[in-house]
Short mmCIF file of N, CA and C in Angstrom, two decimals:
data_model
loop_
_atom_site.label_atom_id
_atom_site.label_comp_id
_atom_site.label_asym_id
_atom_site.label_seq_id
_atom_site.Cartn_x
_atom_site.Cartn_y
_atom_site.Cartn_z
N UNK A 192 -31.41 -27.50 -19.61
CA UNK A 192 -32.18 -28.91 -19.73
C UNK A 192 -31.39 -30.03 -19.43
N UNK A 193 -31.98 -31.04 -18.86
CA UNK A 193 -31.30 -32.20 -18.88
C UNK A 193 -31.85 -33.54 -19.29
N UNK A 194 -31.11 -34.47 -19.92
CA UNK A 194 -31.46 -35.69 -20.41
C UNK A 194 -30.95 -36.57 -19.80
N UNK A 195 -31.29 -37.91 -20.15
CA UNK A 195 -30.85 -39.08 -19.34
C UNK A 195 -29.38 -39.28 -19.84
N UNK A 196 -28.94 -38.85 -21.12
CA UNK A 196 -27.57 -39.20 -21.52
C UNK A 196 -26.86 -37.98 -21.20
N UNK A 197 -27.23 -36.72 -21.05
CA UNK A 197 -26.39 -35.73 -20.67
C UNK A 197 -27.26 -34.37 -20.50
N UNK A 198 -26.68 -33.18 -20.92
CA UNK A 198 -27.27 -31.95 -20.82
C UNK A 198 -27.29 -31.25 -22.14
N UNK A 199 -28.47 -30.42 -22.45
CA UNK A 199 -28.26 -29.55 -23.56
C UNK A 199 -29.21 -28.37 -23.31
N UNK A 200 -28.92 -27.46 -24.36
CA UNK A 200 -29.65 -26.18 -24.17
C UNK A 200 -30.00 -25.71 -25.50
N UNK A 201 -31.19 -25.17 -25.80
CA UNK A 201 -31.62 -24.79 -27.10
C UNK A 201 -31.75 -23.18 -27.11
N UNK A 202 -31.50 -22.50 -28.19
CA UNK A 202 -31.38 -21.24 -28.35
C UNK A 202 -32.23 -20.69 -29.52
N UNK A 203 -33.01 -19.55 -29.18
CA UNK A 203 -33.79 -18.96 -30.43
C UNK A 203 -32.93 -17.95 -30.86
N UNK A 204 -33.40 -17.48 -31.97
CA UNK A 204 -32.70 -16.25 -32.76
C UNK A 204 -31.64 -16.85 -33.79
N UNK A 205 -30.90 -16.05 -34.20
CA UNK A 205 -29.93 -16.30 -35.27
C UNK A 205 -28.61 -15.70 -34.98
N UNK A 206 -27.59 -16.35 -35.57
CA UNK A 206 -26.14 -15.71 -35.17
C UNK A 206 -25.36 -16.20 -36.51
N UNK A 207 -24.55 -15.00 -36.90
CA UNK A 207 -23.64 -15.27 -38.17
C UNK A 207 -22.22 -15.97 -37.47
N UNK A 208 -21.81 -16.87 -38.09
CA UNK A 208 -20.70 -17.68 -37.65
C UNK A 208 -19.68 -17.78 -38.95
N UNK A 209 -18.58 -17.59 -38.72
CA UNK A 209 -17.46 -17.87 -39.78
C UNK A 209 -16.89 -19.17 -39.46
N UNK A 210 -16.37 -19.64 -40.59
CA UNK A 210 -15.89 -21.06 -40.50
C UNK A 210 -15.70 -21.79 -41.81
N UNK A 211 -15.63 -23.11 -41.71
CA UNK A 211 -15.25 -23.75 -42.81
C UNK A 211 -16.48 -24.99 -42.91
N UNK A 212 -17.21 -25.20 -43.90
CA UNK A 212 -18.10 -26.19 -44.24
C UNK A 212 -17.25 -27.37 -44.86
N UNK A 213 -17.26 -28.64 -44.29
CA UNK A 213 -16.51 -29.66 -44.69
C UNK A 213 -17.48 -30.87 -45.01
N UNK A 214 -17.35 -31.12 -46.32
CA UNK A 214 -18.32 -32.32 -46.86
C UNK A 214 -17.32 -33.54 -47.18
N UNK A 215 -17.41 -34.66 -46.45
CA UNK A 215 -16.41 -35.58 -46.90
C UNK A 215 -17.04 -37.03 -46.77
N UNK A 216 -16.33 -37.92 -47.61
CA UNK A 216 -16.95 -39.38 -47.49
C UNK A 216 -15.93 -39.99 -46.41
N UNK A 217 -16.60 -40.71 -45.35
CA UNK A 217 -15.99 -41.39 -44.36
C UNK A 217 -15.80 -42.81 -44.62
N UNK A 218 -14.75 -43.43 -44.38
CA UNK A 218 -14.39 -44.67 -44.65
C UNK A 218 -15.35 -45.59 -43.76
N UNK A 219 -15.72 -46.86 -44.31
CA UNK A 219 -16.43 -47.73 -43.64
C UNK A 219 -15.67 -48.61 -42.75
N UNK A 220 -16.07 -49.53 -42.05
CA UNK A 220 -15.55 -50.52 -41.15
C UNK A 220 -14.47 -51.29 -41.81
N UNK A 221 -14.64 -51.71 -43.17
CA UNK A 221 -13.68 -52.45 -43.93
C UNK A 221 -12.67 -51.66 -44.48
N UNK A 222 -12.52 -50.37 -44.36
CA UNK A 222 -11.66 -49.50 -44.80
C UNK A 222 -11.46 -49.56 -46.35
N UNK A 223 -12.31 -50.17 -47.04
CA UNK A 223 -12.18 -50.24 -48.62
C UNK A 223 -13.27 -49.47 -49.26
N UNK A 224 -14.34 -49.10 -48.51
CA UNK A 224 -15.40 -48.46 -49.07
C UNK A 224 -15.78 -47.07 -48.35
N UNK A 225 -16.05 -46.04 -49.06
CA UNK A 225 -16.37 -44.66 -48.47
C UNK A 225 -17.88 -44.84 -48.31
N UNK A 226 -18.44 -45.06 -47.07
CA UNK A 226 -19.83 -45.33 -46.89
C UNK A 226 -20.65 -44.11 -46.66
N UNK A 227 -20.18 -43.20 -45.77
CA UNK A 227 -21.02 -42.09 -45.17
C UNK A 227 -20.54 -40.72 -45.68
N UNK A 228 -21.44 -40.05 -46.07
CA UNK A 228 -21.22 -38.57 -46.40
C UNK A 228 -21.34 -37.73 -45.20
N UNK A 229 -20.35 -37.24 -44.68
CA UNK A 229 -20.24 -36.45 -43.54
C UNK A 229 -20.28 -34.94 -43.83
N UNK A 230 -21.22 -34.17 -43.55
CA UNK A 230 -21.21 -32.76 -43.69
C UNK A 230 -21.34 -31.96 -42.25
N UNK A 231 -20.39 -31.14 -41.92
CA UNK A 231 -20.53 -30.43 -40.66
C UNK A 231 -19.72 -29.02 -40.98
N UNK A 232 -20.16 -28.15 -39.96
CA UNK A 232 -19.46 -26.91 -40.03
C UNK A 232 -18.40 -26.66 -38.96
N UNK A 233 -17.29 -26.21 -39.23
CA UNK A 233 -16.14 -26.08 -38.27
C UNK A 233 -15.87 -24.67 -38.05
N UNK A 234 -16.44 -24.27 -36.91
CA UNK A 234 -16.45 -22.57 -36.73
C UNK A 234 -14.83 -22.10 -36.47
N UNK A 235 -14.59 -20.97 -36.89
CA UNK A 235 -13.35 -20.43 -36.66
C UNK A 235 -13.05 -20.21 -35.05
N UNK A 236 -11.96 -19.73 -34.84
CA UNK A 236 -11.64 -19.33 -33.42
C UNK A 236 -12.51 -18.10 -32.84
N UNK A 237 -12.68 -17.14 -33.53
CA UNK A 237 -13.55 -15.96 -33.13
C UNK A 237 -15.00 -16.55 -32.86
N UNK A 238 -15.52 -17.35 -33.79
CA UNK A 238 -16.82 -17.83 -33.63
C UNK A 238 -17.05 -18.90 -32.52
N UNK A 239 -15.98 -19.61 -32.24
CA UNK A 239 -15.91 -20.43 -30.97
C UNK A 239 -16.29 -19.78 -29.86
N UNK A 240 -15.63 -18.70 -29.85
CA UNK A 240 -15.55 -17.71 -28.49
C UNK A 240 -16.88 -17.17 -28.49
N UNK A 241 -17.68 -16.86 -29.43
CA UNK A 241 -19.05 -16.20 -29.62
C UNK A 241 -20.13 -17.12 -29.24
N UNK A 242 -20.00 -18.48 -29.64
CA UNK A 242 -21.18 -19.32 -29.51
C UNK A 242 -21.25 -19.75 -27.99
N UNK A 243 -22.48 -19.72 -27.57
CA UNK A 243 -22.74 -20.51 -26.07
C UNK A 243 -22.37 -21.93 -26.07
N UNK A 244 -21.69 -22.23 -24.86
CA UNK A 244 -21.28 -23.68 -24.65
C UNK A 244 -21.23 -23.77 -23.13
N UNK A 245 -21.38 -25.04 -22.72
CA UNK A 245 -21.19 -25.40 -21.36
C UNK A 245 -19.72 -25.23 -20.91
N UNK A 246 -19.57 -24.72 -19.73
CA UNK A 246 -18.20 -24.58 -19.31
C UNK A 246 -17.22 -25.81 -19.44
N UNK A 247 -15.96 -25.50 -20.08
CA UNK A 247 -14.99 -26.40 -20.38
C UNK A 247 -15.32 -27.27 -21.46
N UNK A 248 -16.46 -27.01 -22.27
CA UNK A 248 -16.78 -27.75 -23.49
C UNK A 248 -17.17 -26.84 -24.54
N UNK A 249 -16.00 -26.19 -25.14
CA UNK A 249 -16.39 -25.34 -26.13
C UNK A 249 -16.83 -26.03 -27.56
N UNK A 250 -17.43 -25.36 -28.33
CA UNK A 250 -18.04 -25.98 -29.57
C UNK A 250 -16.91 -25.97 -30.67
N UNK A 251 -16.37 -27.06 -31.07
CA UNK A 251 -15.51 -27.06 -32.31
C UNK A 251 -16.08 -27.67 -33.55
N UNK A 252 -17.30 -28.08 -33.60
CA UNK A 252 -17.93 -28.56 -34.85
C UNK A 252 -19.44 -28.63 -34.55
N UNK A 253 -20.16 -28.21 -35.59
CA UNK A 253 -21.66 -28.04 -35.64
C UNK A 253 -22.21 -28.97 -36.60
N UNK A 254 -22.99 -29.91 -36.12
CA UNK A 254 -23.80 -30.95 -37.13
C UNK A 254 -24.79 -29.96 -37.55
N UNK A 255 -25.31 -30.40 -38.87
CA UNK A 255 -26.22 -29.56 -39.50
C UNK A 255 -27.62 -30.34 -39.68
N UNK A 256 -28.76 -29.61 -39.35
CA UNK A 256 -30.07 -30.20 -39.47
C UNK A 256 -30.22 -30.14 -40.95
N UNK A 257 -29.87 -29.27 -41.96
CA UNK A 257 -30.10 -29.35 -43.25
C UNK A 257 -28.87 -29.39 -44.09
N UNK A 258 -28.22 -30.63 -43.95
CA UNK A 258 -26.92 -30.68 -44.74
C UNK A 258 -26.86 -30.56 -46.14
N UNK A 259 -27.86 -31.08 -46.82
CA UNK A 259 -27.91 -31.09 -48.17
C UNK A 259 -28.31 -29.67 -48.76
N UNK A 260 -29.18 -29.03 -48.14
CA UNK A 260 -29.39 -27.65 -48.41
C UNK A 260 -28.24 -26.63 -48.18
N UNK A 261 -27.44 -26.96 -47.08
CA UNK A 261 -26.24 -26.12 -47.03
C UNK A 261 -25.25 -26.39 -47.99
N UNK A 262 -25.04 -27.68 -48.49
CA UNK A 262 -24.11 -27.89 -49.51
C UNK A 262 -24.51 -27.23 -50.80
N UNK A 263 -25.71 -27.17 -51.04
CA UNK A 263 -26.27 -26.44 -52.28
C UNK A 263 -25.82 -24.85 -52.12
N UNK A 264 -26.11 -24.34 -50.99
CA UNK A 264 -25.76 -22.87 -50.85
C UNK A 264 -24.23 -22.71 -50.96
N UNK A 265 -23.39 -23.75 -50.75
CA UNK A 265 -22.10 -23.35 -50.53
C UNK A 265 -21.18 -23.82 -51.86
N UNK A 266 -21.69 -24.65 -52.56
CA UNK A 266 -20.91 -25.14 -53.91
C UNK A 266 -21.74 -25.20 -55.08
N UNK A 267 -21.01 -25.17 -56.14
CA UNK A 267 -21.80 -25.32 -57.58
C UNK A 267 -22.30 -26.62 -57.51
N UNK A 268 -23.31 -26.69 -58.27
CA UNK A 268 -24.06 -28.02 -58.56
C UNK A 268 -23.31 -29.00 -59.27
N UNK A 269 -22.23 -28.61 -59.99
CA UNK A 269 -21.34 -29.60 -60.81
C UNK A 269 -20.34 -30.15 -59.65
N UNK A 270 -19.88 -29.53 -58.75
CA UNK A 270 -19.09 -29.81 -57.62
C UNK A 270 -19.93 -30.87 -56.69
N UNK A 271 -21.07 -30.64 -56.54
CA UNK A 271 -21.95 -31.30 -55.57
C UNK A 271 -22.26 -32.66 -56.29
N UNK A 272 -22.44 -32.63 -57.53
CA UNK A 272 -22.72 -33.87 -58.39
C UNK A 272 -21.36 -34.77 -58.07
N UNK A 273 -20.23 -34.35 -58.45
CA UNK A 273 -18.99 -35.09 -58.35
C UNK A 273 -18.72 -35.56 -56.86
N UNK A 274 -19.08 -34.74 -55.83
CA UNK A 274 -18.96 -35.33 -54.59
C UNK A 274 -20.01 -36.36 -54.29
N UNK A 275 -21.26 -36.37 -54.69
CA UNK A 275 -22.28 -37.33 -54.42
C UNK A 275 -21.87 -38.59 -55.30
N UNK A 276 -21.30 -38.37 -56.32
CA UNK A 276 -20.77 -39.56 -57.17
C UNK A 276 -19.54 -40.10 -56.81
N UNK A 277 -19.04 -39.59 -55.71
CA UNK A 277 -17.48 -40.07 -55.12
C UNK A 277 -16.46 -39.76 -56.05
N UNK A 278 -16.62 -38.78 -57.06
CA UNK A 278 -15.41 -38.49 -57.98
C UNK A 278 -14.49 -37.82 -57.18
N UNK A 279 -14.91 -36.90 -56.15
CA UNK A 279 -14.06 -36.18 -55.27
C UNK A 279 -14.56 -36.60 -53.96
N UNK A 280 -13.57 -36.68 -53.03
CA UNK A 280 -13.82 -37.34 -51.58
C UNK A 280 -14.12 -36.20 -50.56
N UNK A 281 -13.68 -35.05 -50.90
CA UNK A 281 -13.93 -33.96 -49.92
C UNK A 281 -14.00 -32.54 -50.39
N UNK A 282 -14.91 -31.87 -49.97
CA UNK A 282 -15.21 -30.43 -50.43
C UNK A 282 -15.20 -29.51 -49.15
N UNK A 283 -14.46 -28.37 -49.16
CA UNK A 283 -14.34 -27.39 -48.23
C UNK A 283 -14.81 -26.09 -48.58
N UNK A 284 -15.55 -25.39 -47.89
CA UNK A 284 -15.96 -24.10 -48.37
C UNK A 284 -15.93 -23.13 -47.18
N UNK A 285 -15.02 -22.05 -47.20
CA UNK A 285 -15.00 -21.18 -46.01
C UNK A 285 -15.80 -20.03 -46.34
N UNK A 286 -16.48 -19.69 -45.19
CA UNK A 286 -17.33 -18.39 -45.35
C UNK A 286 -18.14 -18.18 -44.07
N UNK A 287 -19.17 -17.49 -44.21
CA UNK A 287 -20.00 -16.94 -43.12
C UNK A 287 -21.42 -17.77 -43.20
N UNK A 288 -21.87 -18.06 -42.11
CA UNK A 288 -23.08 -18.95 -42.13
C UNK A 288 -24.02 -18.45 -41.00
N UNK A 289 -25.32 -18.03 -41.38
CA UNK A 289 -26.21 -17.69 -40.44
C UNK A 289 -27.04 -18.89 -39.84
N UNK A 290 -26.84 -18.97 -38.53
CA UNK A 290 -27.26 -20.32 -37.96
C UNK A 290 -28.77 -19.91 -37.14
N UNK A 291 -29.54 -20.92 -37.19
CA UNK A 291 -30.71 -20.77 -36.34
C UNK A 291 -30.92 -22.21 -35.75
N UNK A 292 -31.83 -22.39 -34.87
CA UNK A 292 -32.15 -23.70 -34.18
C UNK A 292 -30.96 -24.18 -33.55
N UNK A 293 -30.24 -23.32 -32.88
CA UNK A 293 -28.89 -23.70 -32.26
C UNK A 293 -29.09 -24.41 -31.07
N UNK A 294 -28.56 -25.84 -31.02
CA UNK A 294 -28.58 -26.45 -29.71
C UNK A 294 -27.09 -26.97 -29.30
N UNK A 295 -26.70 -26.96 -28.13
CA UNK A 295 -25.62 -27.19 -27.67
C UNK A 295 -25.57 -28.10 -26.42
N UNK A 296 -24.81 -29.30 -26.34
CA UNK A 296 -24.90 -30.15 -25.15
C UNK A 296 -23.68 -30.93 -24.96
N UNK A 297 -23.59 -31.79 -23.96
CA UNK A 297 -22.59 -32.53 -23.58
C UNK A 297 -23.12 -33.88 -23.20
N UNK A 298 -22.69 -34.85 -23.85
CA UNK A 298 -23.08 -36.31 -23.51
C UNK A 298 -21.64 -37.05 -23.32
N UNK A 299 -21.72 -37.82 -22.36
CA UNK A 299 -20.65 -38.86 -21.92
C UNK A 299 -19.43 -37.99 -22.11
N UNK A 300 -19.45 -36.83 -21.44
CA UNK A 300 -18.05 -35.84 -21.28
C UNK A 300 -17.69 -35.45 -22.77
N UNK A 301 -18.56 -35.38 -23.74
CA UNK A 301 -18.13 -35.09 -24.99
C UNK A 301 -19.06 -33.94 -25.47
N UNK A 302 -18.54 -32.86 -25.84
CA UNK A 302 -19.59 -31.64 -26.43
C UNK A 302 -20.05 -32.01 -27.84
N UNK A 303 -21.17 -31.50 -27.98
CA UNK A 303 -21.79 -31.47 -29.37
C UNK A 303 -22.70 -30.22 -29.60
N UNK A 304 -22.91 -29.93 -30.93
CA UNK A 304 -23.79 -28.87 -31.16
C UNK A 304 -24.46 -29.27 -32.54
N UNK A 305 -25.67 -28.53 -32.83
CA UNK A 305 -26.33 -28.83 -33.96
C UNK A 305 -27.15 -27.44 -34.27
N UNK A 306 -27.35 -27.28 -35.58
CA UNK A 306 -27.95 -26.17 -35.98
C UNK A 306 -28.56 -26.17 -37.29
N UNK A 307 -29.30 -25.17 -37.75
CA UNK A 307 -29.80 -25.00 -39.12
C UNK A 307 -29.02 -23.83 -39.73
N UNK A 308 -28.62 -24.09 -40.85
CA UNK A 308 -27.98 -22.84 -41.64
C UNK A 308 -29.15 -22.33 -42.49
N UNK A 309 -29.42 -20.99 -42.32
CA UNK A 309 -30.43 -20.38 -42.99
C UNK A 309 -29.90 -19.66 -44.19
N UNK A 310 -28.54 -19.25 -44.16
CA UNK A 310 -27.99 -18.50 -45.15
C UNK A 310 -26.49 -18.83 -45.22
N UNK A 311 -25.76 -18.59 -46.34
CA UNK A 311 -24.39 -18.95 -46.43
C UNK A 311 -23.73 -17.83 -47.39
N UNK A 312 -22.66 -17.19 -47.06
CA UNK A 312 -21.88 -16.38 -48.03
C UNK A 312 -20.57 -17.11 -48.02
N UNK A 313 -20.17 -17.46 -49.32
CA UNK A 313 -18.87 -18.21 -49.62
C UNK A 313 -18.17 -17.24 -50.35
N UNK A 314 -17.18 -16.32 -50.04
CA UNK A 314 -16.24 -15.56 -50.91
C UNK A 314 -15.09 -16.30 -51.54
N UNK A 315 -14.54 -17.49 -50.93
CA UNK A 315 -13.41 -17.99 -51.30
C UNK A 315 -13.60 -19.16 -52.35
N UNK A 316 -12.66 -19.45 -53.29
CA UNK A 316 -12.83 -20.63 -54.19
C UNK A 316 -12.88 -21.91 -53.18
N UNK A 317 -13.44 -23.02 -53.69
CA UNK A 317 -13.63 -24.29 -53.14
C UNK A 317 -12.13 -24.93 -52.87
N UNK A 318 -11.90 -25.71 -51.91
CA UNK A 318 -10.77 -26.42 -51.78
C UNK A 318 -11.28 -27.99 -52.03
N UNK A 319 -10.86 -28.54 -53.13
CA UNK A 319 -11.29 -30.00 -53.37
C UNK A 319 -10.05 -30.69 -53.38
N UNK A 320 -10.15 -31.92 -52.43
CA UNK A 320 -9.32 -32.87 -52.25
C UNK A 320 -9.58 -34.11 -52.36
N UNK A 321 -8.64 -35.18 -52.53
CA UNK A 321 -9.11 -36.48 -52.67
C UNK A 321 -9.05 -37.35 -51.27
N UNK A 322 -8.23 -36.83 -50.13
CA UNK A 322 -8.09 -37.58 -49.02
C UNK A 322 -8.89 -36.80 -47.87
N UNK A 323 -9.81 -37.58 -47.31
CA UNK A 323 -10.59 -36.94 -46.11
C UNK A 323 -9.72 -36.40 -44.91
N UNK A 324 -10.02 -35.38 -44.33
CA UNK A 324 -9.32 -34.93 -43.18
C UNK A 324 -10.01 -35.66 -41.95
N UNK A 325 -9.20 -35.52 -40.96
CA UNK A 325 -9.86 -36.13 -39.63
C UNK A 325 -10.93 -35.13 -39.08
N UNK A 326 -12.12 -35.37 -38.95
CA UNK A 326 -13.26 -34.53 -38.55
C UNK A 326 -13.88 -35.40 -37.43
N UNK A 327 -14.21 -34.81 -36.43
CA UNK A 327 -14.89 -35.68 -35.33
C UNK A 327 -14.09 -36.20 -34.18
N UNK A 328 -14.56 -37.31 -33.68
CA UNK A 328 -13.95 -38.01 -32.54
C UNK A 328 -12.54 -38.72 -33.14
#
C-alpha cells in the first residue's frame, strides 16, 4: 500500500514476539518537566528477524495501539500507579507478547511499526529506574 507520506503494509493474524516493554516519561521542550508517557515494545534480535519489514528497514521498536492495557498486563497495579504519578520515571518488562493488527511502514526514510498486544507473558522481575533511556529517534 502506498500513502502520500510513504509506504505501509497491514498484516492479519497474530505472532508471538519476545522483547522489552518500555514505559517512560519523556522530557518536555524546557527539559524541566516530564511531559509525555511513552510506551513501546522493543523486540529482541530474533523477533526482529521474524517480523515483516520493508527491505533495509528492519523494525526495532513497535508503537502500541493499546498502551495502557499492555502496561496493565505487564506490571503490578502499584507499579503502574507509581509510574503514572511520576514517582518512578521508567518501567521495563521483558517477556513475550502476542501481537495482532501489525502494521509496518516507512515514512521519510524512517521505519515504523504499530500493533495491538493481545496477551503478555512476563516471567522476569521488573527493572525500575529513575532515568529514561534513549528510545526512538
